[in-house]
GROMACS .gro file of C-alpha atoms in nm:
model
  402
    1MET     CA    1   9.674   8.496   9.228
    2ILE     CA    2   9.917   8.693   9.448
    3ARG     CA    3   9.677   8.994   9.453
    4GLN     CA    4   9.415   8.766   9.628
    5PHE     CA    5   9.650   8.759   9.930
    6VAL     CA    6   9.531   9.106  10.028
    7GLY     CA    7   9.200   9.181  10.191
    8TYR     CA    8   8.934   8.916  10.257
    9GLN     CA    9   9.080   8.565  10.203
   10SER     CA   10   8.902   8.230  10.209
   11PRO     CA   11   9.060   7.958  10.421
   12LYS     CA   12   9.221   7.808  10.105
   13VAL     CA   13   9.376   8.145   9.996
   14LYS     CA   14   9.507   8.195  10.348
   15SER     CA   15   9.679   7.850  10.330
   16LEU     CA   16   9.827   7.935   9.994
   17LYS     CA   17   9.948   8.266  10.128
   18LEU     CA   18  10.106   8.102  10.425
   19LEU     CA   19  10.296   7.844  10.219
   20TYR     CA   20  10.406   8.109   9.967
   21SER     CA   21  10.532   8.333  10.251
   22LEU     CA   22  10.728   8.042  10.407
   23ILE     CA   23  10.886   7.950  10.075
   24ARG     CA   24  10.982   8.310  10.028
   25LYS     CA   25  11.153   8.317  10.368
   26LEU     CA   26  11.308   7.970  10.380
   27GLY     CA   27  11.339   7.843  10.020
   28PRO     CA   28  11.476   7.626   9.884
   29ILE     CA   29  11.257   7.410  10.114
   30LYS     CA   30  11.117   7.063  10.089
   31VAL     CA   31  10.755   6.946  10.147
   32SER     CA   32  10.836   6.770  10.479
   33SER     CA   33  10.969   7.096  10.628
   34LEU     CA   34  10.659   7.284  10.517
   35THR     CA   35  10.419   7.024  10.666
   36GLU     CA   36  10.620   7.032  10.990
   37THR     CA   37  10.602   7.408  11.007
   38THR     CA   38  10.240   7.450  10.909
   39GLY     CA   39  10.084   7.132  11.059
   40TYR     CA   40   9.917   7.060  10.725
   41LYS     CA   41   9.870   6.698  10.612
   42HIS     CA   42  10.126   6.587  10.350
   43THR     CA   43   9.852   6.543  10.083
   44THR     CA   44   9.702   6.881  10.156
   45CYS     CA   45  10.038   7.051  10.139
   46VAL     CA   46  10.127   6.886   9.808
   47ARG     CA   47   9.793   6.979   9.657
   48LEU     CA   48   9.838   7.347   9.753
   49LEU     CA   49  10.200   7.353   9.636
   50ASP     CA   50  10.089   7.215   9.304
   51GLU     CA   51   9.843   7.500   9.268
   52LEU     CA   52  10.119   7.754   9.339
   53VAL     CA   53  10.335   7.582   9.080
   54GLN     CA   54  10.053   7.593   8.820
   55GLU     CA   55  10.008   7.962   8.887
   56GLY     CA   56  10.380   8.021   8.821
   57LEU     CA   57  10.448   8.153   9.168
   58ILE     CA   58  10.689   7.879   9.281
   59TYR     CA   59  10.903   7.609   9.118
   60ASP     CA   60  11.108   7.302   9.204
   61THR     CA   61  11.472   7.395   9.202
   62GLY     CA   62  11.590   7.042   9.151
   63LEU     CA   63  11.829   7.073   9.443
   64GLY     CA   64  11.676   6.801   9.651
   65VAL     CA   65  11.904   6.514   9.738
   66SER     CA   66  11.773   6.157   9.732
   67SER     CA   67  11.853   5.928  10.033
   68GLY     CA   68  11.771   5.622   9.834
   69GLY     CA   69  11.424   5.683   9.691
   70ARG     CA   70  11.271   5.950   9.478
   71ARG     CA   71  11.444   6.290   9.481
   72PRO     CA   72  11.243   6.529   9.711
   73ALA     CA   73  11.115   6.851   9.558
   74MET     CA   74  11.282   7.169   9.687
   75TYR     CA   75  11.062   7.479   9.632
   76GLU     CA   76  11.159   7.844   9.578
   77ILE     CA   77  10.953   8.142   9.467
   78ASN     CA   78  10.969   8.233   9.100
   79PRO     CA   79  11.137   8.576   9.107
   80THR     CA   80  11.001   8.682   8.767
   81ALA     CA   81  10.633   8.600   8.831
   82TYR     CA   82  10.583   8.960   8.920
   83TYR     CA   83  10.793   9.276   8.952
   84LEU     CA   84  10.839   9.566   9.193
   85VAL     CA   85  10.940   9.930   9.155
   86GLY     CA   86  11.146  10.083   9.434
   87VAL     CA   87  11.201  10.457   9.459
   88GLU     CA   88  11.424  10.674   9.677
   89ILE     CA   89  11.373  11.052   9.690
   90THR     CA   90  11.632  11.276   9.845
   91ASN     CA   91  11.740  11.635   9.776
   92LEU     CA   92  12.050  11.498   9.594
   93PHE     CA   93  11.908  11.226   9.372
   94THR     CA   94  11.587  11.040   9.291
   95THR     CA   95  11.648  10.676   9.213
   96VAL     CA   96  11.397  10.442   9.048
   97LEU     CA   97  11.467  10.069   9.037
   98LEU     CA   98  11.295   9.787   8.855
   99LEU     CA   99  11.329   9.481   9.078
  100ASP     CA  100  11.233   9.115   9.059
  101LEU     CA  101  11.082   8.943   9.366
  102ASN     CA  102  11.426   8.860   9.502
  103LEU     CA  103  11.490   9.240   9.505
  104THR     CA  104  11.751   9.189   9.233
  105ILE     CA  105  11.801   9.511   9.035
  106ILE     CA  106  11.700   9.462   8.672
  107LYS     CA  107  11.741   9.826   8.557
  108SER     CA  108  11.751  10.171   8.712
  109LYS     CA  109  11.690  10.537   8.637
  110LYS     CA  110  11.833  10.827   8.826
  111LEU     CA  111  11.749  11.197   8.848
  112LYS     CA  112  12.008  11.454   8.980
  113MET     CA  113  11.802  11.694   9.182
  114SER     CA  114  11.822  12.063   9.102
  115SER     CA  115  11.631  12.389   9.126
  116GLU     CA  116  11.400  12.251   8.859
  117SER     CA  117  11.306  11.938   9.051
  118THR     CA  118  10.975  12.044   9.187
  119GLY     CA  119  10.747  11.789   9.351
  120GLU     CA  120  10.539  11.731   9.043
  121TYR     CA  121  10.847  11.730   8.812
  122THR     CA  122  11.010  11.465   9.027
  123LEU     CA  123  10.702  11.243   9.056
  124ASN     CA  124  10.646  11.273   8.681
  125PHE     CA  125  11.000  11.155   8.633
  126VAL     CA  126  10.918  10.852   8.849
  127THR     CA  127  10.609  10.775   8.639
  128LYS     CA  128  10.794  10.814   8.312
  129SER     CA  129  11.073  10.593   8.446
  130VAL     CA  130  10.833  10.320   8.545
  131ASP     CA  131  10.683  10.322   8.190
  132GLU     CA  132  11.025  10.308   8.029
  133LEU     CA  133  11.161  10.035   8.254
  134LEU     CA  134  10.862   9.815   8.191
  135GLU     CA  135  10.864   9.868   7.815
  136HIS     CA  136  11.236   9.824   7.768
  137ASN     CA  137  11.230   9.496   7.963
  138ASN     CA  138  10.920   9.364   7.789
  139ILE     CA  139  10.728   9.342   8.115
  140ASP     CA  140  10.348   9.364   8.107
  141ARG     CA  141  10.205   9.627   8.341
  142GLU     CA  142   9.984   9.358   8.498
  143GLN     CA  143  10.306   9.200   8.636
  144LEU     CA  144  10.383   9.513   8.834
  145LEU     CA  145  10.273   9.461   9.191
  146GLY     CA  146  10.322   9.820   9.301
  147ILE     CA  147  10.562  10.103   9.377
  148GLY     CA  148  10.742  10.162   9.709
  149VAL     CA  149  10.883  10.502   9.790
  150GLY     CA  150  11.146  10.580  10.056
  151VAL     CA  151  11.224  10.936  10.176
  152LEU     CA  152  11.474  11.067  10.430
  153ASP     CA  153  11.254  11.344  10.549
  154PRO     CA  154  10.986  11.319  10.817
  155ILE     CA  155  10.651  11.188  10.685
  156GLU     CA  156  10.344  11.372  10.803
  157GLN     CA  157   9.982  11.275  10.783
  158GLU     CA  158   9.831  11.231  10.440
  159ASN     CA  159  10.169  11.107  10.310
  160VAL     CA  160  10.318  11.453  10.279
  161ILE     CA  161  10.689  11.492  10.356
  162ASN     CA  162  10.790  11.774  10.588
  163THR     CA  163  11.108  11.919  10.433
  164ASP     CA  164  11.290  12.241  10.360
  165SER     CA  165  11.590  12.054  10.218
  166PHE     CA  166  11.486  12.051   9.843
  167LEU     CA  167  11.624  12.309   9.614
  168ALA     CA  168  11.288  12.338   9.431
  169ASP     CA  169  10.947  12.435   9.552
  170GLY     CA  170  10.627  12.232   9.511
  171TRP     CA  171  10.671  11.965   9.783
  172GLU     CA  172  10.452  12.132  10.040
  173ASN     CA  173  10.115  11.958  10.081
  174LEU     CA  174  10.194  11.721   9.794
  175ASN     CA  175  10.053  11.377   9.868
  176ILE     CA  176  10.309  11.147   9.711
  177VAL     CA  177  10.103  10.834   9.741
  178ASN     CA  178   9.792  10.971   9.586
  179TYR     CA  179   9.983  11.141   9.302
  180LEU     CA  180  10.168  10.828   9.200
  181GLU     CA  181   9.874  10.594   9.249
  182GLU     CA  182   9.663  10.803   9.008
  183ALA     CA  183   9.938  10.824   8.759
  184ASN     CA  184  10.043  10.455   8.760
  185ASN     CA  185   9.721  10.281   8.861
  186CYS     CA  186   9.884  10.048   9.110
  187PRO     CA  187   9.941  10.041   9.491
  188VAL     CA  188  10.197  10.291   9.626
  189LEU     CA  189  10.354  10.260   9.969
  190LEU     CA  190  10.564  10.527  10.148
  191ASN     CA  191  10.803  10.475  10.438
  192ASN     CA  192  11.112  10.619  10.598
  193GLY     CA  193  11.418  10.552  10.389
  194THR     CA  194  11.647  10.431  10.670
  195ASN     CA  195  11.389  10.182  10.788
  196LEU     CA  196  11.365  10.053  10.431
  197ALA     CA  197  11.743  10.024  10.403
  198ALA     CA  198  11.753   9.813  10.722
  199LEU     CA  199  11.472   9.595  10.590
  200ALA     CA  200  11.642   9.535  10.250
  201GLU     CA  201  11.974   9.446  10.408
  202TYR     CA  202  11.810   9.205  10.643
  203ARG     CA  203  11.603   9.037  10.370
  204LEU     CA  204  11.893   9.025  10.122
  205ASN     CA  205  12.181   8.923  10.346
  206TYR     CA  206  12.094   8.839  10.707
  207ARG     CA  207  11.757   8.679  10.727
  208LYS     CA  208  11.887   8.324  10.788
  209GLU     CA  209  12.177   8.419  11.007
  210ASN     CA  210  12.116   8.728  11.223
  211GLU     CA  211  11.788   8.848  11.371
  212ASN     CA  212  11.923   9.175  11.526
  213ILE     CA  213  12.074   9.435  11.290
  214VAL     CA  214  12.103   9.811  11.284
  215PHE     CA  215  12.133  10.015  10.968
  216VAL     CA  216  12.285  10.363  11.022
  217SER     CA  217  12.294  10.640  10.763
  218SER     CA  218  12.495  10.965  10.738
  219ASP     CA  219  12.345  11.186  10.476
  220MET     CA  220  12.141  11.504  10.497
  221GLY     CA  221  12.049  11.372  10.836
  222ILE     CA  222  12.174  11.094  11.062
  223ARG     CA  223  11.929  10.815  11.113
  224CYS     CA  224  11.911  10.444  11.207
  225GLY     CA  225  11.676  10.166  11.119
  226ILE     CA  226  11.645   9.866  11.358
  227ILE     CA  227  11.561   9.505  11.300
  228GLN     CA  228  11.505   9.314  11.626
  229GLN     CA  229  11.410   8.946  11.630
  230GLY     CA  230  11.350   8.972  11.257
  231LYS     CA  231  11.100   9.248  11.288
  232LEU     CA  232  11.138   9.612  11.168
  233ILE     CA  233  11.097   9.853  11.459
  234ASN     CA  234  10.894  10.146  11.324
  235ASN     CA  235  10.966  10.486  11.472
  236LYS     CA  236  10.676  10.666  11.640
  237ASN     CA  237  10.608  11.032  11.703
  238GLU     CA  238  10.834  11.172  11.430
  239MET     CA  239  11.147  11.043  11.605
  240ASP     CA  240  11.300  10.872  11.296
  241ASP     CA  241  11.603  11.106  11.314
  242ALA     CA  242  11.662  11.054  11.694
  243PHE     CA  243  12.000  10.895  11.640
  244GLY     CA  244  12.125  11.220  11.481
  245HIS     CA  245  12.029  11.410  11.790
  246MET     CA  246  12.220  11.190  12.036
  247ILE     CA  247  12.441  11.428  12.237
  248ILE     CA  248  12.808  11.359  12.194
  249ASP     CA  249  12.950  11.684  12.331
  250ILE     CA  250  12.750  11.878  12.592
  251HIS     CA  251  12.954  12.189  12.517
  252GLY     CA  252  12.946  12.141  12.147
  253LYS     CA  253  12.812  12.303  11.836
  254ARG     CA  254  12.457  12.428  11.821
  255CYS     CA  255  12.234  12.193  11.623
  256SER     CA  256  11.945  12.284  11.396
  257CYS     CA  257  11.717  12.134  11.657
  258GLY     CA  258  11.823  12.400  11.909
  259SER     CA  259  12.035  12.167  12.133
  260TYR     CA  260  12.410  12.167  12.155
  261GLY     CA  261  12.650  11.893  12.071
  262CYS     CA  262  12.421  11.668  11.860
  263LEU     CA  263  12.580  11.413  11.627
  264GLN     CA  264  12.392  11.584  11.343
  265ALA     CA  265  12.589  11.902  11.401
  266TYR     CA  266  12.917  11.716  11.324
  267SER     CA  267  12.868  11.428  11.085
  268SER     CA  268  12.580  11.514  10.849
  269LEU     CA  269  12.621  11.661  10.503
  270PRO     CA  270  12.492  12.005  10.614
  271ALA     CA  271  12.753  12.002  10.899
  272ILE     CA  272  13.032  11.901  10.668
  273ARG     CA  273  12.930  12.175  10.419
  274GLU     CA  274  12.927  12.435  10.695
  275GLU     CA  275  13.275  12.328  10.807
  276VAL     CA  276  13.414  12.335  10.452
  277ILE     CA  277  13.279  12.691  10.407
  278LYS     CA  278  13.431  12.804  10.734
  279ARG     CA  279  13.776  12.667  10.644
  280MET     CA  280  13.766  12.813  10.289
  281LYS     CA  281  13.695  13.152  10.446
  282ARG     CA  282  14.007  13.104  10.656
  283GLY     CA  283  14.203  13.060  10.339
  284GLU     CA  284  14.285  12.690  10.367
  285THR     CA  285  14.403  12.521  10.043
  286THR     CA  286  14.143  12.348   9.835
  287SER     CA  287  14.072  12.266   9.475
  288LEU     CA  288  13.715  12.400   9.523
  289LYS     CA  289  13.839  12.755   9.485
  290GLU     CA  290  13.896  12.696   9.117
  291SER     CA  291  13.525  12.636   9.041
  292ILE     CA  292  13.348  12.851   9.295
  293LYS     CA  293  13.303  13.225   9.290
  294ASP     CA  294  13.076  13.259   9.597
  295VAL     CA  295  13.183  13.021   9.877
  296GLU     CA  296  12.845  13.047  10.036
  297LYS     CA  297  12.687  12.891   9.722
  298ILE     CA  298  12.900  12.581   9.731
  299SER     CA  299  12.677  12.269   9.666
  300TYR     CA  300  12.674  11.923   9.820
  301HIS     CA  301  12.752  11.780   9.474
  302GLN     CA  302  13.066  11.988   9.456
  303ILE     CA  303  13.188  11.882   9.798
  304LEU     CA  304  13.118  11.509   9.727
  305GLU     CA  305  13.306  11.534   9.396
  306ALA     CA  306  13.599  11.707   9.570
  307LEU     CA  307  13.602  11.420   9.821
  308GLU     CA  308  13.618  11.163   9.537
  309ASN     CA  309  13.924  11.356   9.406
  310GLU     CA  310  14.076  11.349   9.755
  311ASP     CA  311  14.076  11.727   9.805
  312PRO     CA  312  14.296  11.787  10.122
  313LEU     CA  313  14.057  12.035  10.290
  314CYS     CA  314  13.756  11.807  10.238
  315LEU     CA  315  13.950  11.503  10.363
  316GLU     CA  316  14.034  11.681  10.681
  317VAL     CA  317  13.672  11.775  10.739
  318ILE     CA  318  13.563  11.416  10.670
  319LYS     CA  319  13.819  11.285  10.926
  320GLU     CA  320  13.666  11.501  11.199
  321ALA     CA  321  13.308  11.404  11.095
  322ALA     CA  322  13.402  11.035  11.090
  323ASN     CA  323  13.550  11.054  11.438
  324TYR     CA  324  13.234  11.190  11.583
  325PHE     CA  325  13.021  10.943  11.385
  326GLY     CA  326  13.230  10.664  11.536
  327ILE     CA  327  13.157  10.796  11.887
  328GLY     CA  328  12.781  10.801  11.813
  329LEU     CA  329  12.803  10.451  11.665
  330THR     CA  330  12.968  10.326  11.979
  331ASN     CA  331  12.681  10.473  12.195
  332LEU     CA  332  12.425  10.317  11.975
  333ILE     CA  333  12.587   9.974  11.991
  334TYR     CA  334  12.608   9.987  12.364
  335LEU     CA  335  12.236  10.065  12.383
  336LEU     CA  336  12.108   9.808  12.127
  337ARG     CA  337  12.375   9.535  12.119
  338PRO     CA  338  12.305   9.427  11.763
  339ASP     CA  339  12.479   9.135  11.586
  340VAL     CA  340  12.560   9.351  11.282
  341VAL     CA  341  12.575   9.725  11.215
  342ILE     CA  342  12.547   9.823  10.853
  343CYS     CA  343  12.664  10.172  10.743
  344GLY     CA  344  12.504  10.337  10.446
  345GLY     CA  345  12.420  10.671  10.307
  346THR     CA  346  12.598  10.912  10.073
  347LEU     CA  347  12.915  10.945  10.285
  348VAL     CA  348  12.994  10.583  10.340
  349PRO     CA  349  13.132  10.505   9.987
  350LYS     CA  350  13.348  10.825   9.997
  351PRO     CA  351  13.716  10.818  10.099
  352LEU     CA  352  13.799  10.771  10.467
  353PHE     CA  353  13.456  10.813  10.628
  354PHE     CA  354  13.353  10.450  10.689
  355GLU     CA  355  13.702  10.331  10.761
  356LEU     CA  356  13.771  10.588  11.024
  357ALA     CA  357  13.430  10.577  11.186
  358SER     CA  358  13.425  10.198  11.221
  359ASP     CA  359  13.783  10.201  11.354
  360VAL     CA  360  13.686  10.453  11.621
  361ALA     CA  361  13.391  10.243  11.729
  362GLN     CA  362  13.582   9.919  11.735
  363LYS     CA  363  13.859  10.067  11.949
  364LYS     CA  364  13.610  10.210  12.195
  365MET     CA  365  13.451   9.865  12.235
  366GLU     CA  366  13.774   9.674  12.297
  367LYS     CA  367  13.664   9.619  12.660
  368TYR     CA  368  13.395   9.382  12.525
  369SER     CA  369  13.617   9.179  12.299
  370SER     CA  370  13.427   8.862  12.384
  371SER     CA  371  13.112   9.009  12.231
  372PRO     CA  372  13.221   9.145  11.900
  373VAL     CA  373  12.987   9.343  11.679
  374ASN     CA  374  13.037   9.327  11.301
  375ILE     CA  375  13.042   9.680  11.149
  376ILE     CA  376  13.026   9.667  10.768
  377LYS     CA  377  12.937   9.876  10.464
  378SER     CA  378  12.605   9.849  10.293
  379THR     CA  379  12.608   9.610  10.004
  380THR     CA  380  12.460   9.869   9.759
  381PRO     CA  381  12.478  10.207   9.941
  382TYR     CA  382  12.331  10.403   9.659
  383ASN     CA  383  12.038  10.170   9.591
  384ILE     CA  384  11.959   9.994   9.920
  385VAL     CA  385  11.675  10.235  10.021
  386ALA     CA  386  11.500  10.187   9.685
  387GLN     CA  387  11.547   9.809   9.720
  388GLY     CA  388  11.379   9.828  10.058
  389ALA     CA  389  11.097  10.038   9.909
  390GLY     CA  390  11.030   9.750   9.658
  391CYS     CA  391  11.044   9.509   9.955
  392ILE     CA  392  10.753   9.673  10.138
  393VAL     CA  393  10.539   9.632   9.836
  394PHE     CA  394  10.605   9.260   9.822
  395ASP     CA  395  10.552   9.249  10.205
  396TYR     CA  396  10.214   9.414  10.150
  397PHE     CA  397  10.091   9.108   9.956
  398THR     CA  398  10.272   8.833  10.143
  399GLU     CA  399  10.331   8.938  10.504
  400GLU     CA  400  10.129   9.044  10.804
  401MET     CA  401  10.185   9.422  10.789
  402MET     CA  402  10.365   9.569  11.089
   0.00000   0.00000   0.00000
């Protein structure tokens, strides 16, 4: 039935979709609350809910409390009625998640990107992973609603990503959506990864408490996704990386964009790699020298591993990057005044980065102690983009698309 929620809908299907969407957002919820919200008569609402129950889309949780008479039904969506696949593609890893309708991760597959990871190789890995995830979990392909894909690079027309960051060729002019739709025979949706991370965090953790959140990511680039009044603010005119080009030092380093002093030039992975190479050439002590012959060929993976092992040189570089990130974070909070700021991306789980950056931001905002902003780590920093990618597929069937 859920596939009938897309395209032309009869008045009855529109009513079923509305009830299902409300239960998804507000469940567990009782009939009286649904009739109050929709304006439907009690008998009409009960009849429509019974149809959703018969279709296996919702169920009575049994959580209703009786005030003297019959226990009221409390409805929630059935999270295993259908399934979603969420994908994140970066130049470090490609992640494929099998999700239920609550965005709970059932199983995952991960590809470490290398010089062999061409566009077709990577998308074939995604398709193979989808097949294996469904088979190993005994899920019929008819139960797969679709595949969502999140990327951190700018998305051009025709669903092509504009990037020079991949180690392998074969990404230019590759229509990701068409390729995956033909291989998997299901809807495929593509969006900016940071937007998807913001959406997933909101839906998983904040929907009932906070309507204004910001998700910031420090990775290959520095980006932010914004939820205002419960709505995802989509970036226009290829400005999804604008946060990374906020000027934090007018006399600072030259950025890849041509300006000077951008946050990107201090706190992104490329900036950190550049600083590590510079310090190694000066002869500073680091464990990286043991495994690297040509300092110019040091990889992001090697730097991240050294960070995990608390290499002294890498820790010093991270401290500086975190300090600048905290300054940028402060500026962003002053502009947007969110209730919550969630930090994600590759660097956040690594030693020192989040702790130092959030401490810098909180200290700089001490003047406004009566209006505190909660700065926290992402709940699943390595999977949150892919969870958001699954979320947009579910939204495609149940929400009015933004």
